[in-house]
Structures are given as C-alpha cells and as structure tokens.
Coordinates of C-alpha atoms in Angstrom, one line a residue:
X1 CA 29.2 -9.9 23.1
X2 CA 28.6 -13.4 22.4
X3 CA 27.0 -12.8 19.3
X4 CA 30.1 -10.6 18.1
X5 CA 32.3 -13.5 18.9
X6 CA 30.2 -15.9 17.1
X7 CA 30.4 -13.8 14.0
X8 CA 34.0 -13.4 14.2
X9 CA 34.7 -17.2 14.5
X10 CA 32.2 -17.9 11.7
X11 CA 33.8 -15.4 9.3
X12 CA 37.3 -16.7 10.2
X13 CA 36.4 -20.2 9.3
X14 CA 34.6 -19.2 6.1
X15 CA 31.1 -20.3 7.5
X16 CA 28.3 -18.8 5.2
X17 CA 26.3 -16.5 7.3
X18 CA 22.4 -16.6 6.7
X19 CA 22.4 -12.9 7.9
X20 CA 24.7 -11.9 4.9
X21 CA 22.5 -13.7 2.3
X22 CA 19.4 -12.0 3.3
X23 CA 19.0 -8.9 1.3
X24 CA 16.8 -6.1 2.2
X25 CA 13.8 -6.3 -0.2
X26 CA 12.1 -3.1 -1.2
X27 CA 8.3 -3.4 -0.3
X28 CA 7.3 -2.5 -3.9
X29 CA 9.6 -5.0 -5.4
X30 CA 8.3 -7.6 -3.0
X31 CA 4.7 -7.0 -3.7
X32 CA 5.2 -6.7 -7.5
X33 CA 7.3 -10.0 -7.4
X34 CA 4.4 -11.7 -5.5
X35 CA 1.9 -10.5 -8.2
X36 CA -0.3 -8.5 -5.7
X37 CA 0.4 -5.1 -7.5
X38 CA 1.8 -4.1 -10.7
X39 CA 3.9 -1.5 -12.4
X40 CA 2.7 0.4 -15.4
X41 CA 4.2 -0.2 -18.9
X42 CA 7.1 2.1 -18.4
X43 CA 8.0 0.3 -15.2
X44 CA 6.7 3.0 -12.9
X45 CA 4.8 1.9 -9.8
X46 CA 3.3 5.2 -9.1
X47 CA 3.7 5.0 -5.3
X48 CA 2.1 8.4 -4.7
X49 CA -0.9 7.3 -6.6
X50 CA -4.3 7.0 -4.7
X51 CA -6.2 3.7 -4.0
X52 CA -9.8 3.3 -4.8
X53 CA -12.3 1.0 -3.2
X54 CA -12.1 -1.2 -6.4
X55 CA -8.3 -1.2 -6.3
X56 CA -8.4 -2.2 -2.5
X57 CA -11.1 -5.1 -3.3
X58 CA -8.9 -6.5 -6.0
X59 CA -5.5 -6.2 -3.9
X60 CA -7.2 -8.0 -0.8
X61 CA -8.8 -10.8 -3.0
X62 CA -5.2 -11.5 -4.4
X63 CA -3.5 -11.4 -1.0
X64 CA -5.8 -13.4 1.2
X65 CA -7.4 -15.7 -1.4
X66 CA -10.9 -14.4 -0.3
X67 CA -12.6 -16.3 -3.2
X68 CA -11.8 -19.6 -1.3
X69 CA -13.9 -18.5 1.9
X70 CA -17.2 -20.3 2.2
X71 CA -19.3 -17.1 2.1
X72 CA -17.6 -16.1 -1.1
X73 CA -19.9 -18.8 -2.8
X74 CA -23.1 -16.9 -2.1
X75 CA -25.1 -15.5 -4.9
X76 CA -23.8 -12.1 -6.4
X77 CA -25.3 -8.8 -5.0
X78 CA -27.0 -6.3 -7.1
X79 CA -24.8 -3.2 -7.4
X80 CA -26.3 -0.4 -9.5
X81 CA -22.7 1.2 -9.8
X82 CA -20.7 -2.0 -10.5
X83 CA -22.0 -3.6 -13.7
X84 CA -20.7 -7.2 -14.6
X85 CA -18.6 -5.7 -17.2
X86 CA -16.6 -3.5 -14.6
X87 CA -13.0 -4.7 -14.4
X88 CA -13.1 -5.4 -10.7
X89 CA -16.6 -6.9 -10.7
X90 CA -15.6 -10.4 -9.3
X91 CA -13.3 -8.9 -6.6
X92 CA -15.9 -6.4 -5.4
X93 CA -18.4 -9.1 -5.2
X94 CA -16.2 -11.3 -3.2
X95 CA -15.1 -8.6 -0.8
X96 CA -18.8 -7.9 -0.2
X97 CA -19.8 -11.5 0.3
X98 CA -17.0 -12.3 2.6
X99 CA -17.8 -9.2 4.8
X100 CA -14.4 -7.7 4.1
X101 CA -15.9 -4.6 2.6
X102 CA -19.3 -3.0 2.9
X103 CA -21.5 -1.3 0.5
X104 CA -23.4 2.1 1.0
X105 CA -27.0 3.1 0.9
X106 CA -29.3 2.0 -2.0
X107 CA -26.9 -0.9 -2.7
X108 CA -24.1 1.5 -4.0
X109 CA -20.4 0.5 -3.7
X110 CA -18.8 3.6 -5.1
X111 CA -15.8 1.7 -6.7
X112 CA -13.8 4.7 -7.8
X113 CA -14.1 6.4 -4.4
X114 CA -10.6 7.0 -2.8
X115 CA -10.1 5.5 0.6
X116 CA -8.4 7.0 3.6
X117 CA -5.6 5.3 5.4
X118 CA -8.0 4.6 8.4
X119 CA -10.5 2.9 6.0
X120 CA -7.9 0.9 4.0
X121 CA -5.9 -0.2 7.1
X122 CA -9.2 -1.2 8.9
X123 CA -10.4 -3.2 5.9
X124 CA -7.0 -4.7 5.4
X125 CA -7.0 -5.9 9.1
X126 CA -10.6 -7.2 8.4
X127 CA -9.4 -9.5 5.7
X128 CA -6.4 -10.5 7.9
X129 CA -8.4 -11.2 11.0
X130 CA -9.0 -8.6 13.6
X131 CA -7.8 -9.3 17.0
X132 CA -10.4 -9.4 19.7
X133 CA -8.5 -6.9 22.0
X134 CA -10.1 -5.6 25.1
X135 CA -10.7 -1.9 25.0
X136 CA -7.8 -1.3 27.6
X137 CA -5.4 -3.0 25.2
X138 CA -6.7 -0.9 22.2
X139 CA -6.1 2.2 24.1
X140 CA -2.6 1.1 25.2
X141 CA -1.6 0.4 21.6
X142 CA -3.0 3.6 20.2
X143 CA -1.6 5.7 22.9
X144 CA 1.9 5.6 21.3
X145 CA 0.6 7.5 18.3
X146 CA -0.1 11.4 18.8
X147 CA -3.0 11.5 16.1
X148 CA -4.7 8.2 17.2
X149 CA -7.7 10.4 18.3
X150 CA -8.5 10.9 14.6
X151 CA -9.3 7.2 14.1
X152 CA -12.9 6.7 13.7
X153 CA -14.4 4.7 16.6
X154 CA -15.5 1.9 14.3
X155 CA -11.9 1.4 13.1
X156 CA -10.1 1.4 16.3
X157 CA -9.9 -2.3 17.0
X158 CA -8.9 -3.0 13.4
X159 CA -6.2 -0.4 13.2
X160 CA -4.9 -1.5 16.5
X161 CA -4.6 -5.1 15.0
X162 CA -2.8 -3.5 12.0
X163 CA -0.4 -1.6 14.2
X164 CA 0.3 -4.6 16.5
X165 CA 1.2 -6.7 13.5
X166 CA 3.5 -3.9 12.0
X167 CA 1.4 -3.4 8.9
X168 CA 1.2 0.5 9.2
X169 CA 4.0 2.8 8.0
X170 CA 3.8 5.6 10.5
X171 CA 5.3 8.9 9.8
X172 CA 9.0 9.1 10.6
X173 CA 9.9 11.5 13.3
X174 CA 6.4 12.2 14.5
X175 CA 5.1 8.5 14.7
X176 CA 1.8 9.8 13.4
X177 CA -0.7 7.4 11.7
X178 CA -2.3 10.0 9.5
X179 CA -5.6 8.1 9.5
X180 CA -7.5 10.7 7.7
X181 CA -5.0 11.1 4.8
X182 CA -5.6 9.3 1.5
X183 CA -4.3 5.8 1.2
X184 CA -1.5 5.6 -1.4
X185 CA -0.2 2.8 -3.5
X186 CA 3.0 3.0 -1.6
X187 CA 1.1 2.8 1.7
X188 CA -0.8 -0.4 0.7
X189 CA 2.5 -1.8 -0.7
X190 CA 4.1 -1.4 2.7
X191 CA 1.3 -3.3 4.4
X192 CA 1.3 -5.9 1.8
X193 CA 5.1 -6.4 2.1
X194 CA 4.9 -6.7 6.0
X195 CA 2.1 -9.2 5.5
X196 CA 4.3 -11.3 3.1
X197 CA 7.1 -11.2 5.7
X198 CA 4.8 -12.6 8.3
X199 CA 4.2 -15.6 6.0
X200 CA 7.9 -16.3 6.0
X201 CA 8.3 -15.5 9.8
X202 CA 5.0 -16.1 11.4
X203 CA 5.7 -14.2 14.6
X204 CA 8.3 -12.3 16.3
X205 CA 6.7 -12.6 19.7
X206 CA 8.4 -14.4 22.6
X207 CA 7.6 -18.1 22.9
X208 CA 5.5 -17.8 25.9
X209 CA 3.5 -14.7 24.5
X210 CA 0.5 -15.5 22.2
X211 CA -1.3 -12.9 20.3
X212 CA -4.9 -12.1 21.1
X213 CA -7.6 -14.2 19.5
X214 CA -8.4 -13.1 15.9
X215 CA -12.0 -13.1 14.9
X216 CA -14.6 -10.9 13.1
X217 CA -13.8 -7.2 12.8
X218 CA -16.1 -4.3 13.4

C-alpha cells in the first residue's frame, strides 16, 4: 500500500522513477553485448545450438577471467586431441590448469563432445565457486525439482550452487532441471546473463543472511 502511494506521489510530482528506466534485457542481448558469446554473420544467435566442451572452456575463461588465476600460469598440458593450432587451445589449457574442467583418460579432452546440462551447470558453478553446502542443505535445495534424482552424484553440490544463485533456467510449468539433456547456447546464455546481473546486484539475500562459504567444487 505504501509503495503504491509512493509511486502515485512520485508520478504526480514528475519525479523520474528508476524502475521505469530499467528495461528488461534479453539474456542473449546481454551476453552478446558483454562479449561473452557471439551471433553469426547473419545476426542469428542459434539459441538451440548445442555447446561443446571447447565452447564451454572459451565462454568460462571470458566470463570469469580464469587466465588471471595463479594456477593458470602453470606449464601447458599435453593433449593429444587439442593441438596448439586448435582454435580454443589457450582456453582449454586455462580451464584445465585452473581445475575448472577435467580431462579424460589417456590425456584426452574431447573438445568437440557436447555437454549435458548437468555437466555444463556443474562446471559453470566450479568456475563461479561452489558453495560448501552440508548434504542436508543440498537435499533441501534439490527437493524442489522433480527430476533432481537424475543429477549425477558428483554434480549435486555444484548444481545446488547454480540453483541457489538462480543460474538455471528450469522448465516452465514442471520445474524440471533436465540435467541429462544437452546444454544449448540459449541455456548457457541464461546462466551467463544471471551471473552478469549478480555483478550489478551482488545479492538479493536479506541483510542478516549470508550465503554459504564458497570453495573448491567436487
């Protein structure tokens, strides 16, 4: 009631309203403007396109400035399937050296392999900083989502962090996470957009409530 009265008085007096000036920004436009992702030559973002491991490494390095982390200065790793001439070589090396992503057996990275939503969201949370939730809190967060049982055990804490921070575009109407579906460019754009909003508005938590400690992921 008081808020309505305030708005009415402000409008009557011609006071500029910050709320009116805040336009709703499309997630895709936000991340493209920030230089984190690109549209093609025709201006098409291809939101339904799938995200590869190389794509994800490049996006995370740009978003979180992983190259500035101390461990990124370690010597490059030998990757049989990622030669130095590969377009995402530097980003992949940085993602590996910072522990944001992991390789596979025999030193392979599989840069062209598509990632699932569970994999991408967990890795995104890893770059962001995984909250050290106790298991009870993780279970409480995930209980709101009917398909949370499909999340791999290793990804539970990371995805709980991503959900807690609002980085996950859950399915409208069902509230499903769809952890085993492929991660699309639109999905990752949503997470990136929410992260960028966090940088403008660091927290929406009550003053007396602090988020759990962030630390190393899985």
